[in-house]
PDB file of C-alpha atoms and ligand atoms in Angstrom:
ATOM      1  CA  MET A  20      -0.056   0.073   0.055  1.00 47.00           C
ATOM      2  CA  GLN A  21       2.758   2.518   0.976  1.00 49.00           C
ATOM      3  CA  ASN A  22       4.430   1.845  -2.442  1.00 55.00           C
ATOM      4  CA  ALA A  23       1.327   2.042  -4.537  1.00 83.00           C
ATOM      5  CA  GLN A  24       1.045   4.953  -6.887  1.00 94.00           C
ATOM      6  CA  LYS A  25      -1.301   7.703  -5.720  1.00 97.00           C
ATOM      7  CA  LYS A  26      -4.346   8.071  -7.704  1.00 98.00           C
ATOM      8  CA  ARG A  27      -4.707  11.275  -9.881  1.00 98.00           C
ATOM      9  CA  ILE A  28      -8.123  12.781  -9.084  1.00 98.00           C
ATOM     10  CA  ALA A  29     -10.118  15.438 -10.758  1.00 98.00           C
ATOM     11  CA  VAL A  30     -12.946  17.084  -8.890  1.00 98.00           C
ATOM     12  CA  LEU A  31     -16.027  18.655 -10.994  1.00 98.00           C
ATOM     13  CA  CYS A  32     -17.666  21.356  -9.227  1.00 98.00           C
ATOM     14  CA  SER A  33     -20.380  24.077  -9.841  1.00 97.00           C
ATOM     15  CA  GLY A  34     -20.787  25.834  -6.476  1.00 96.00           C
ATOM     16  CA  SER A  35     -19.268  26.316  -3.171  1.00 97.00           C
ATOM     17  CA  GLY A  36     -17.074  23.384  -3.117  1.00 98.00           C
ATOM     18  CA  SER A  37     -17.248  22.449   0.426  1.00 98.00           C
ATOM     19  CA  ASN A  38     -16.918  18.711  -0.558  1.00 98.00           C
ATOM     20  CA  LEU A  39     -13.944  19.504  -2.438  1.00 98.00           C
ATOM     21  CA  GLN A  40     -12.454  21.298   0.697  1.00 98.00           C
ATOM     22  CA  ALA A  41     -13.150  18.163   2.646  1.00 98.00           C
ATOM     23  CA  LEU A  42     -11.255  16.182  -0.003  1.00 98.00           C
ATOM     24  CA  ILE A  43      -8.306  18.737   0.214  1.00 98.00           C
ATOM     25  CA  ASP A  44      -7.961  18.648   3.936  1.00 98.00           C
ATOM     26  CA  ALA A  45      -8.226  14.783   3.973  1.00 98.00           C
ATOM     27  CA  GLU A  46      -5.396  14.731   1.267  1.00 98.00           C
ATOM     28  CA  LYS A  47      -3.311  17.043   3.398  1.00 98.00           C
ATOM     29  CA  GLU A  48      -3.808  14.635   6.358  1.00 98.00           C
ATOM     30  CA  ASN A  49      -2.840  11.620   4.012  1.00 97.00           C
ATOM     31  CA  LYS A  50      -6.079  10.051   4.593  1.00 97.00           C
ATOM     32  CA  PHE A  51      -6.066   8.662   1.141  1.00 98.00           C
ATOM     33  CA  ASN A  52      -3.395   7.531  -1.495  1.00 98.00           C
ATOM     34  CA  GLY A  53      -4.437  10.031  -3.872  1.00 98.00           C
ATOM     35  CA  GLU A  54      -3.641  13.475  -5.230  1.00 98.00           C
ATOM     36  CA  ILE A  55      -6.154  16.334  -6.477  1.00 98.00           C
ATOM     37  CA  CYS A  56      -4.545  17.243  -9.677  1.00 98.00           C
ATOM     38  CA  LEU A  57      -7.291  19.246 -11.130  1.00 98.00           C
ATOM     39  CA  VAL A  58     -10.509  21.072 -10.422  1.00 98.00           C
ATOM     40  CA  ILE A  59     -13.015  21.643 -13.191  1.00 98.00           C
ATOM     41  CA  ALA A  60     -16.046  24.058 -12.866  1.00 98.00           C
ATOM     42  CA  SER A  61     -19.020  24.443 -14.790  1.00 96.00           C
ATOM     43  CA  ASN A  62     -19.077  28.161 -14.287  1.00 94.00           C
ATOM     44  CA  PRO A  63     -16.353  30.747 -13.646  1.00 96.00           C
ATOM     45  CA  ASN A  64     -18.124  32.074 -10.422  1.00 96.00           C
ATOM     46  CA  ALA A  65     -17.967  28.405  -8.684  1.00 97.00           C
ATOM     47  CA  TYR A  66     -16.260  29.262  -5.150  1.00 98.00           C
ATOM     48  CA  ALA A  67     -14.691  25.885  -5.507  1.00 98.00           C
ATOM     49  CA  LEU A  68     -12.129  27.415  -8.026  1.00 98.00           C
ATOM     50  CA  GLU A  69     -10.983  29.837  -5.459  1.00 98.00           C
ATOM     51  CA  ARG A  70     -10.492  26.819  -2.810  1.00 98.00           C
ATOM     52  CA  ALA A  71      -8.523  25.140  -5.602  1.00 98.00           C
ATOM     53  CA  LYS A  72      -6.478  28.173  -6.335  1.00 98.00           C
ATOM     54  CA  GLN A  73      -5.737  28.584  -2.617  1.00 98.00           C
ATOM     55  CA  ASN A  74      -4.311  24.997  -2.605  1.00 98.00           C
ATOM     56  CA  ASN A  75      -2.228  25.380  -5.706  1.00 98.00           C
ATOM     57  CA  ILE A  76      -4.370  22.937  -7.788  1.00 98.00           C
ATOM     58  CA  GLN A  77      -4.708  23.479 -11.389  1.00 98.00           C
ATOM     59  CA  THR A  78      -8.240  24.715 -12.428  1.00 98.00           C
ATOM     60  CA  ALA A  79     -10.245  24.976 -15.693  1.00 98.00           C
ATOM     61  CA  VAL A  80     -13.736  26.143 -16.404  1.00 98.00           C
ATOM     62  CA  PHE A  81     -15.887  24.622 -18.987  1.00 97.00           C
ATOM     63  CA  TYR A  82     -18.992  26.797 -19.549  1.00 93.00           C
ATOM     64  CA  LEU A  83     -21.691  25.161 -21.459  1.00 91.00           C
ATOM     65  CA  SER A  84     -22.803  28.306 -23.139  1.00 90.00           C
ATOM     66  CA  THR A  85     -19.287  28.692 -24.909  1.00 93.00           C
ATOM     67  CA  PHE A  86     -19.887  25.122 -26.712  1.00 95.00           C
ATOM     68  CA  ALA A  87     -22.085  24.576 -29.582  1.00 96.00           C
ATOM     69  CA  THR A  88     -23.287  21.250 -27.881  1.00 97.00           C
ATOM     70  CA  PRO A  89     -22.777  19.627 -24.426  1.00 96.00           C
ATOM     71  CA  GLU A  90     -21.022  16.813 -26.309  1.00 97.00           C
ATOM     72  CA  LEU A  91     -18.399  19.167 -27.661  1.00 97.00           C
ATOM     73  CA  ARG A  92     -17.960  20.456 -23.884  1.00 97.00           C
ATOM     74  CA  ASP A  93     -17.744  16.861 -22.836  1.00 97.00           C
ATOM     75  CA  ASN A  94     -15.288  16.014 -25.430  1.00 97.00           C
ATOM     76  CA  ALA A  95     -12.972  19.092 -24.315  1.00 98.00           C
ATOM     77  CA  ILE A  96     -13.367  18.050 -20.677  1.00 98.00           C
ATOM     78  CA  THR A  97     -12.490  14.441 -21.200  1.00 98.00           C
ATOM     79  CA  ASN A  98      -9.462  15.367 -23.271  1.00 98.00           C
ATOM     80  CA  LEU A  99      -8.073  17.423 -20.454  1.00 98.00           C
ATOM     81  CA  LEU A 100      -8.723  14.670 -17.994  1.00 98.00           C
ATOM     82  CA  ASN A 101      -6.852  12.274 -20.206  1.00 98.00           C
ATOM     83  CA  LEU A 102      -4.054  14.791 -20.871  1.00 98.00           C
ATOM     84  CA  HIS A 103      -3.606  14.748 -16.959  1.00 98.00           C
ATOM     85  CA  ASN A 104      -3.773  10.910 -16.649  1.00 98.00           C
ATOM     86  CA  ILE A 105      -6.690  11.179 -14.316  1.00 98.00           C
ATOM     87  CA  ASP A 106      -7.561   7.939 -12.567  1.00 98.00           C
ATOM     88  CA  LEU A 107     -10.714   8.992 -10.723  1.00 98.00           C
ATOM     89  CA  VAL A 108     -13.254  11.639 -11.371  1.00 98.00           C
ATOM     90  CA  VAL A 109     -15.262  13.034  -8.543  1.00 98.00           C
ATOM     91  CA  LEU A 110     -18.525  15.070  -9.307  1.00 98.00           C
ATOM     92  CA  ALA A 111     -18.961  17.146  -6.014  1.00 98.00           C
ATOM     93  CA  GLY A 112     -21.839  19.493  -6.732  1.00 97.00           C
ATOM     94  CA  TYR A 113     -21.300  19.348 -10.424  1.00 97.00           C
ATOM     95  CA  LEU A 114     -24.765  20.431 -12.122  1.00 93.00           C
ATOM     96  CA  GLY A 115     -23.848  19.389 -15.780  1.00 90.00           C
ATOM     97  CA  ILE A 116     -25.188  16.149 -17.161  1.00 92.00           C
ATOM     98  CA  LEU A 117     -22.569  14.076 -18.625  1.00 96.00           C
ATOM     99  CA  THR A 118     -23.284  12.976 -22.283  1.00 96.00           C
ATOM    100  CA  PRO A 119     -22.579   9.351 -23.512  1.00 96.00           C
ATOM    101  CA  ASP A 120     -19.446  11.050 -25.288  1.00 96.00           C
ATOM    102  CA  PHE A 121     -17.943  11.656 -21.823  1.00 97.00           C
ATOM    103  CA  PHE A 122     -18.171   7.870 -20.997  1.00 97.00           C
ATOM    104  CA  ALA A 123     -16.748   6.818 -24.394  1.00 97.00           C
ATOM    105  CA  ASN A 124     -13.802   9.127 -23.991  1.00 98.00           C
ATOM    106  CA  PHE A 125     -12.995   8.791 -20.455  1.00 98.00           C
ATOM    107  CA  THR A 126     -13.107   5.094 -19.155  1.00 97.00           C
ATOM    108  CA  ASN A 127     -11.885   5.274 -15.673  1.00 98.00           C
ATOM    109  CA  PRO A 128     -14.190   5.539 -12.449  1.00 98.00           C
ATOM    110  CA  ILE A 129     -16.501   8.570 -12.037  1.00 98.00           C
ATOM    111  CA  ILE A 130     -18.364   8.899  -8.771  1.00 98.00           C
ATOM    112  CA  ASN A 131     -21.002  11.530  -7.585  1.00 98.00           C
ATOM    113  CA  ILE A 132     -22.234  12.434  -4.096  1.00 98.00           C
ATOM    114  CA  HIS A 133     -25.891  13.071  -3.779  1.00 98.00           C
ATOM    115  CA  PRO A 134     -27.468  14.456  -0.559  1.00 98.00           C
ATOM    116  CA  SER A 135     -30.311  11.831  -0.245  1.00 98.00           C
ATOM    117  CA  LEU A 136     -30.540   8.194   0.486  1.00 98.00           C
ATOM    118  CA  LEU A 137     -30.737   6.967  -3.184  1.00 98.00           C
ATOM    119  CA  PRO A 138     -32.863   5.859  -4.853  1.00 98.00           C
ATOM    120  CA  LYS A 139     -35.100   8.184  -2.723  1.00 98.00           C
ATOM    121  CA  PHE A 140     -35.181  11.805  -3.806  1.00 98.00           C
ATOM    122  CA  GLY A 141     -32.885  11.359  -6.953  1.00 97.00           C
ATOM    123  CA  GLY A 142     -33.276  12.300 -10.608  1.00 95.00           C
ATOM    124  CA  ALA A 143     -33.921  15.129 -12.727  1.00 93.00           C
ATOM    125  CA  GLY A 144     -34.316  18.538 -10.729  1.00 94.00           C
ATOM    126  CA  MET A 145     -33.327  16.811  -7.390  1.00 96.00           C
ATOM    127  CA  HIS A 146     -30.428  18.950  -6.369  1.00 94.00           C
ATOM    128  CA  GLY A 147     -29.575  21.514  -3.888  1.00 95.00           C
ATOM    129  CA  LEU A 148     -32.404  22.625  -1.517  1.00 97.00           C
ATOM    130  CA  ALA A 149     -35.202  20.899  -3.737  1.00 98.00           C
ATOM    131  CA  VAL A 150     -33.694  17.620  -2.388  1.00 98.00           C
ATOM    132  CA  HIS A 151     -34.056  18.630   1.314  1.00 98.00           C
ATOM    133  CA  THR A 152     -37.377  20.352   0.829  1.00 98.00           C
ATOM    134  CA  ALA A 153     -38.883  17.304  -0.883  1.00 98.00           C
ATOM    135  CA  VAL A 154     -37.574  15.059   2.105  1.00 98.00           C
ATOM    136  CA  ILE A 155     -39.179  17.353   4.756  1.00 98.00           C
ATOM    137  CA  ASN A 156     -42.418  17.365   2.824  1.00 98.00           C
ATOM    138  CA  ALA A 157     -42.394  13.892   2.614  1.00 98.00           C
ATOM    139  CA  LYS A 158     -42.212  13.669   6.315  1.00 98.00           C
ATOM    140  CA  GLU A 159     -39.298  11.434   6.283  1.00 98.00           C
ATOM    141  CA  THR A 160     -37.805  10.410   9.721  1.00 98.00           C
ATOM    142  CA  HIS A 161     -34.203  10.091   8.270  1.00 98.00           C
ATOM    143  CA  SER A 162     -32.238  11.384   5.274  1.00 98.00           C
ATOM    144  CA  GLY A 163     -28.692  11.044   4.227  1.00 98.00           C
ATOM    145  CA  ALA A 164     -26.075  11.066   1.358  1.00 98.00           C
ATOM    146  CA  THR A 165     -24.973   8.583  -1.167  1.00 98.00           C
ATOM    147  CA  VAL A 166     -21.770   8.219  -3.110  1.00 98.00           C
ATOM    148  CA  HIS A 167     -22.351   6.233  -6.315  1.00 98.00           C
ATOM    149  CA  TYR A 168     -20.689   5.595  -9.516  1.00 98.00           C
ATOM    150  CA  VAL A 169     -21.914   7.597 -12.417  1.00 98.00           C
ATOM    151  CA  ASP A 170     -23.653   6.038 -15.400  1.00 95.00           C
ATOM    152  CA  CYS A 171     -25.766   7.457 -18.176  1.00 92.00           C
ATOM    153  CA  GLY A 172     -28.733   7.992 -15.832  1.00 93.00           C
ATOM    154  CA  ILE A 173     -29.149  10.751 -13.384  1.00 93.00           C
ATOM    155  CA  ASP A 174     -28.291   9.573  -9.769  1.00 95.00           C
ATOM    156  CA  THR A 175     -28.880   5.870 -11.027  1.00 95.00           C
ATOM    157  CA  GLY A 176     -25.493   4.482 -10.917  1.00 97.00           C
ATOM    158  CA  CYS A 177     -24.154   1.512  -8.410  1.00 98.00           C
ATOM    159  CA  ILE A 178     -24.026   2.605  -4.776  1.00 98.00           C
ATOM    160  CA  ILE A 179     -20.706   2.656  -3.040  1.00 98.00           C
ATOM    161  CA  ALA A 180     -21.416   4.223   0.158  1.00 98.00           C
ATOM    162  CA  GLN A 181     -24.401   5.737   2.193  1.00 98.00           C
ATOM    163  CA  ASP A 182     -24.873   7.274   5.586  1.00 98.00           C
ATOM    164  CA  SER A 183     -27.881   8.797   7.340  1.00 98.00           C
ATOM    165  CA  LEU A 184     -29.051  11.176  10.029  1.00 98.00           C
ATOM    166  CA  GLU A 185     -32.212  11.689  11.917  1.00 98.00           C
ATOM    167  CA  ILE A 186     -34.572  14.457  10.848  1.00 98.00           C
ATOM    168  CA  LEU A 187     -35.276  16.956  13.539  1.00 98.00           C
ATOM    169  CA  SER A 188     -38.396  19.146  14.159  1.00 97.00           C
ATOM    170  CA  THR A 189     -36.133  22.117  14.001  1.00 98.00           C
ATOM    171  CA  ASP A 190     -34.821  21.301  10.448  1.00 98.00           C
ATOM    172  CA  THR A 191     -35.614  23.623   7.572  1.00 98.00           C
ATOM    173  CA  PRO A 192     -34.416  22.707   4.259  1.00 98.00           C
ATOM    174  CA  GLU A 193     -31.628  25.089   4.754  1.00 98.00           C
ATOM    175  CA  ILE A 194     -30.694  23.675   8.209  1.00 98.00           C
ATOM    176  CA  LEU A 195     -30.923  20.123   6.839  1.00 98.00           C
ATOM    177  CA  GLN A 196     -28.715  20.930   3.991  1.00 98.00           C
ATOM    178  CA  GLN A 197     -25.729  22.302   6.079  1.00 98.00           C
ATOM    179  CA  ARG A 198     -26.314  19.248   8.736  1.00 98.00           C
ATOM    180  CA  MET A 199     -25.961  17.046   5.774  1.00 98.00           C
ATOM    181  CA  LEU A 200     -22.882  18.468   4.343  1.00 98.00           C
ATOM    182  CA  HIS A 201     -20.974  18.790   7.553  1.00 98.00           C
ATOM    183  CA  GLN A 202     -22.244  15.647   9.315  1.00 98.00           C
ATOM    184  CA  ILE A 203     -22.663  13.349   6.627  1.00 98.00           C
ATOM    185  CA  GLU A 204     -21.346  14.044   3.208  1.00 98.00           C
ATOM    186  CA  HIS A 205     -17.955  15.278   3.788  1.00 98.00           C
ATOM    187  CA  PRO A 206     -16.826  12.314   5.804  1.00 98.00           C
ATOM    188  CA  LEU A 207     -18.740  10.085   3.540  1.00 98.00           C
ATOM    189  CA  LEU A 208     -17.007  11.241   0.346  1.00 98.00           C
ATOM    190  CA  VAL A 209     -13.605  11.185   2.097  1.00 98.00           C
ATOM    191  CA  LYS A 210     -14.382   7.382   3.101  1.00 98.00           C
ATOM    192  CA  ALA A 211     -15.361   6.590  -0.516  1.00 98.00           C
ATOM    193  CA  VAL A 212     -12.425   8.113  -2.103  1.00 98.00           C
ATOM    194  CA  THR A 213     -10.099   6.516   0.547  1.00 98.00           C
ATOM    195  CA  GLN A 214     -11.775   3.152  -0.496  1.00 98.00           C
ATOM    196  CA  LEU A 215     -11.333   3.905  -4.299  1.00 98.00           C
ATOM    197  CA  CYS A 216      -7.835   4.937  -3.785  1.00 98.00           C
ATOM    198  CA  SER A 217      -6.746   1.714  -2.136  1.00 95.00           C
ATOM    199  CA  GLU A 218      -8.059  -0.472  -4.967  1.00 87.00           C
TER     200      GLU A 218
HETATM  201  C1  GRF B   5     -23.793  18.593  -2.186  1.00 72.95           C
HETATM  202  O1  GRF B   5     -24.917  18.533  -1.337  1.00 72.95           O
HETATM  203  C2  GRF B   5     -23.611  17.390  -3.102  1.00 72.95           C
HETATM  204  O2  GRF B   5     -24.198  16.161  -2.489  1.00 72.95           O
HETATM  205  C3  GRF B   5     -24.436  17.859  -4.223  1.00 72.95           C
HETATM  206  O3  GRF B   5     -24.273  19.075  -4.486  1.00 72.95           O
HETATM  207  C4  GRF B   5     -23.833  19.812  -3.076  1.00 72.95           C
HETATM  208  C5  GRF B   5     -22.426  20.568  -3.476  1.00 72.95           C
HETATM  209  O4  GRF B   5     -22.182  21.070  -2.295  1.00 72.95           O
HETATM  210  N1  GRF B   5     -24.165  16.931  -5.344  1.00 72.95           N
HETATM  211  P1  GRF B   5     -20.680  21.839  -2.225  1.00 72.95           P
HETATM  212  O5  GRF B   5     -20.476  22.513  -3.497  1.00 72.95           O
HETATM  213  O6  GRF B   5     -19.708  20.557  -2.092  1.00 72.95           O
HETATM  214  O7  GRF B   5     -20.636  22.612  -0.846  1.00 72.95           O
END
Protein backbone atom coordinates (compact mmCIF):
# COMPACT_ATOMS: atom_id res chain seq x y z
CA MET A 1 0.00 0.00 0.00
CA GLN A 2 2.77 2.41 0.93
CA ASN A 3 4.44 1.86 -2.44
CA ALA A 4 1.24 1.97 -4.48
CA GLN A 5 1.13 4.87 -6.89
CA LYS A 6 -1.14 7.72 -5.83
CA LYS A 7 -4.39 7.94 -7.75
CA ARG A 8 -4.68 11.11 -9.78
CA ILE A 9 -8.02 12.72 -8.96
CA ALA A 10 -10.06 15.39 -10.74
CA VAL A 11 -12.99 17.05 -8.97
CA LEU A 12 -15.82 18.61 -10.96
CA CYS A 13 -17.88 21.30 -9.22
CA SER A 14 -20.43 24.03 -9.89
CA GLY A 15 -20.77 25.83 -6.58
CA SER A 16 -19.30 26.35 -3.15
CA GLY A 17 -17.05 23.30 -3.19
CA SER A 18 -17.31 22.36 0.47
CA ASN A 19 -17.00 18.68 -0.51
CA LEU A 20 -13.92 19.59 -2.53
CA GLN A 21 -12.54 21.28 0.58
CA ALA A 22 -13.17 18.13 2.62
CA LEU A 23 -11.12 16.18 0.06
CA ILE A 24 -8.35 18.79 0.03
CA ASP A 25 -8.15 18.66 3.84
CA ALA A 26 -8.16 14.86 3.85
CA GLU A 27 -5.37 14.75 1.26
CA LYS A 28 -3.27 17.07 3.43
CA GLU A 29 -3.80 14.66 6.31
CA ASN A 30 -2.75 11.74 4.09
CA LYS A 31 -6.11 10.08 4.61
CA PHE A 32 -6.10 8.60 1.10
CA ASN A 33 -3.51 7.48 -1.39
CA GLY A 34 -4.41 10.07 -3.99
CA GLU A 35 -3.66 13.55 -5.26
CA ILE A 36 -6.21 16.12 -6.38
CA CYS A 37 -4.56 17.25 -9.61
CA LEU A 38 -7.34 19.17 -11.28
CA VAL A 39 -10.53 21.04 -10.39
CA ILE A 40 -12.98 21.67 -13.19
CA ALA A 41 -15.93 24.03 -12.80
CA SER A 42 -19.00 24.44 -14.96
CA ASN A 43 -19.07 28.18 -14.37
CA PRO A 44 -16.44 30.82 -13.63
CA ASN A 45 -18.12 31.99 -10.40
CA ALA A 46 -17.93 28.67 -8.58
CA TYR A 47 -16.21 29.28 -5.23
CA ALA A 48 -14.69 25.83 -5.65
CA LEU A 49 -12.23 27.46 -8.07
CA GLU A 50 -11.02 29.77 -5.31
CA ARG A 51 -10.53 26.83 -2.94
CA ALA A 52 -8.49 25.04 -5.60
CA LYS A 53 -6.33 28.10 -6.32
CA GLN A 54 -5.66 28.62 -2.60
CA ASN A 55 -4.27 25.09 -2.58
CA ASN A 56 -2.25 25.37 -5.80
CA ILE A 57 -4.49 22.95 -7.67
CA GLN A 58 -4.81 23.50 -11.38
CA THR A 59 -8.25 24.71 -12.48
CA ALA A 60 -10.27 24.85 -15.67
CA VAL A 61 -13.74 26.20 -16.50
CA PHE A 62 -15.97 24.62 -19.13
CA TYR A 63 -18.98 26.90 -19.45
CA LEU A 64 -21.70 25.11 -21.42
CA SER A 65 -22.83 28.27 -23.23
CA THR A 66 -19.40 28.65 -24.84
CA PHE A 67 -19.77 25.29 -26.61
CA ALA A 68 -22.09 24.53 -29.52
CA THR A 69 -23.29 21.30 -27.88
CA PRO A 70 -22.93 19.47 -24.53
CA GLU A 71 -21.04 16.74 -26.42
CA LEU A 72 -18.38 19.23 -27.55
CA ARG A 73 -18.04 20.44 -23.96
CA ASP A 74 -17.65 16.88 -22.72
CA ASN A 75 -15.08 16.08 -25.40
CA ALA A 76 -13.06 19.08 -24.24
CA ILE A 77 -13.35 18.01 -20.59
CA THR A 78 -12.38 14.39 -21.25
CA ASN A 79 -9.41 15.48 -23.40
CA LEU A 80 -8.13 17.47 -20.43
CA LEU A 81 -8.77 14.60 -18.00
CA ASN A 82 -6.82 12.23 -20.23
CA LEU A 83 -4.03 14.76 -20.72
CA HIS A 84 -3.63 14.85 -16.92
CA ASN A 85 -3.76 11.03 -16.68
CA ILE A 86 -6.69 11.22 -14.28
CA ASP A 87 -7.54 7.92 -12.58
CA LEU A 88 -10.67 9.00 -10.73
CA VAL A 89 -13.25 11.71 -11.37
CA VAL A 90 -15.32 12.99 -8.45
CA LEU A 91 -18.49 14.94 -9.20
CA ALA A 92 -18.96 17.11 -6.11
CA GLY A 93 -21.88 19.42 -6.75
CA TYR A 94 -21.39 19.37 -10.53
CA LEU A 95 -24.62 20.43 -12.22
CA GLY A 96 -23.80 19.37 -15.78
CA ILE A 97 -25.31 16.13 -17.10
CA LEU A 98 -22.57 13.95 -18.59
CA THR A 99 -23.26 12.97 -22.19
CA PRO A 100 -22.50 9.50 -23.61
CA ASP A 101 -19.40 11.06 -25.21
CA PHE A 102 -17.99 11.60 -21.73
CA PHE A 103 -18.17 7.89 -20.91
CA ALA A 104 -16.84 6.92 -24.34
CA ASN A 105 -13.75 9.13 -23.99
CA PHE A 106 -13.00 8.72 -20.30
CA THR A 107 -13.08 5.13 -19.09
CA ASN A 108 -11.78 5.37 -15.51
CA PRO A 109 -14.21 5.49 -12.56
CA ILE A 110 -16.49 8.49 -12.13
CA ILE A 111 -18.31 8.95 -8.83
CA ASN A 112 -20.90 11.42 -7.57
CA ILE A 113 -22.15 12.53 -4.18
CA HIS A 114 -25.86 13.11 -3.79
CA PRO A 115 -27.57 14.49 -0.65
CA SER A 116 -30.26 11.85 -0.21
CA LEU A 117 -30.59 8.16 0.43
CA LEU A 118 -30.79 7.08 -3.21
CA PRO A 119 -32.86 5.78 -4.89
CA LYS A 120 -35.09 8.09 -2.86
CA PHE A 121 -35.13 11.76 -3.87
CA GLY A 122 -32.87 11.43 -6.90
CA GLY A 123 -33.32 12.19 -10.59
CA ALA A 124 -33.92 15.26 -12.73
CA GLY A 125 -34.33 18.49 -10.76
CA MET A 126 -33.31 16.86 -7.50
CA HIS A 127 -30.36 18.94 -6.43
CA GLY A 128 -29.56 21.50 -3.76
CA LEU A 129 -32.42 22.65 -1.54
CA ALA A 130 -34.99 20.88 -3.74
CA VAL A 131 -33.81 17.56 -2.30
CA HIS A 132 -34.07 18.61 1.33
CA THR A 133 -37.42 20.37 0.76
CA ALA A 134 -38.83 17.17 -0.78
CA VAL A 135 -37.50 15.08 2.11
CA ILE A 136 -39.09 17.33 4.74
CA ASN A 137 -42.39 17.59 2.81
CA ALA A 138 -42.51 13.78 2.61
CA LYS A 139 -42.21 13.68 6.43
CA GLU A 140 -39.25 11.31 6.28
CA THR A 141 -37.80 10.44 9.68
CA HIS A 142 -34.26 10.04 8.27
CA SER A 143 -32.29 11.32 5.33
CA GLY A 144 -28.72 10.88 4.23
CA ALA A 145 -26.21 11.04 1.43
CA THR A 146 -25.04 8.60 -1.20
CA VAL A 147 -21.78 8.19 -3.09
CA HIS A 148 -22.34 6.23 -6.28
CA TYR A 149 -20.71 5.44 -9.59
CA VAL A 150 -21.96 7.61 -12.41
CA ASP A 151 -23.67 6.01 -15.37
CA CYS A 152 -25.74 7.45 -18.22
CA GLY A 153 -28.78 8.00 -15.97
CA ILE A 154 -29.29 10.71 -13.35
CA ASP A 155 -28.39 9.44 -9.85
CA THR A 156 -28.85 5.83 -10.99
CA GLY A 157 -25.36 4.33 -10.79
CA CYS A 158 -24.22 1.55 -8.47
CA ILE A 159 -24.06 2.71 -4.83
CA ILE A 160 -20.64 2.78 -3.14
CA ALA A 161 -21.52 4.19 0.30
CA GLN A 162 -24.40 5.74 2.21
CA ASP A 163 -24.83 7.28 5.63
CA SER A 164 -27.86 8.80 7.31
CA LEU A 165 -29.04 11.18 10.03
CA GLU A 166 -32.30 11.70 11.87
CA ILE A 167 -34.48 14.58 10.75
CA LEU A 168 -35.18 16.97 13.62
CA SER A 169 -38.32 19.00 14.19
CA THR A 170 -36.13 22.11 13.97
CA ASP A 171 -34.86 21.23 10.46
CA THR A 172 -35.71 23.58 7.63
CA PRO A 173 -34.39 22.67 4.16
CA GLU A 174 -31.52 25.12 4.73
CA ILE A 175 -30.60 23.72 8.15
CA LEU A 176 -30.87 20.13 6.91
CA GLN A 177 -28.66 20.97 3.93
CA GLN A 178 -25.93 22.32 6.20
CA ARG A 179 -26.20 19.45 8.69
CA MET A 180 -26.06 16.97 5.82
CA LEU A 181 -22.97 18.56 4.31
CA HIS A 182 -21.00 18.74 7.52
CA GLN A 183 -22.18 15.65 9.43
CA ILE A 184 -22.65 13.21 6.56
CA GLU A 185 -21.42 14.24 3.12
CA HIS A 186 -17.89 15.38 3.87
CA PRO A 187 -16.82 12.29 5.85
CA LEU A 188 -18.73 9.97 3.50
CA LEU A 189 -17.01 11.34 0.40
CA VAL A 190 -13.59 11.08 2.04
CA LYS A 191 -14.38 7.48 3.04
CA ALA A 192 -15.44 6.55 -0.51
CA VAL A 193 -12.39 8.19 -2.11
CA THR A 194 -10.14 6.47 0.43
CA GLN A 195 -11.69 3.14 -0.52
CA LEU A 196 -11.30 3.77 -4.27
CA CYS A 197 -7.71 4.94 -3.88
CA SER A 198 -6.81 1.72 -2.13
CA GLU A 199 -8.15 -0.52 -4.94
C1 LIG B 1 -23.76 18.65 -2.16
O1 LIG B 1 -24.94 18.62 -1.40
C2 LIG B 1 -23.65 17.41 -3.01
O2 LIG B 1 -24.19 16.27 -2.41
C3 LIG B 1 -24.48 17.79 -4.21
O3 LIG B 1 -24.20 19.15 -4.43
C4 LIG B 1 -23.83 19.77 -3.20
C5 LIG B 1 -22.49 20.41 -3.40
O4 LIG B 1 -22.10 21.15 -2.27
N1 LIG B 1 -24.21 16.96 -5.36
P1 LIG B 1 -20.62 21.74 -2.20
O5 LIG B 1 -20.41 22.59 -3.45
O6 LIG B 1 -19.67 20.60 -2.14
O7 LIG B 1 -20.61 22.58 -0.96
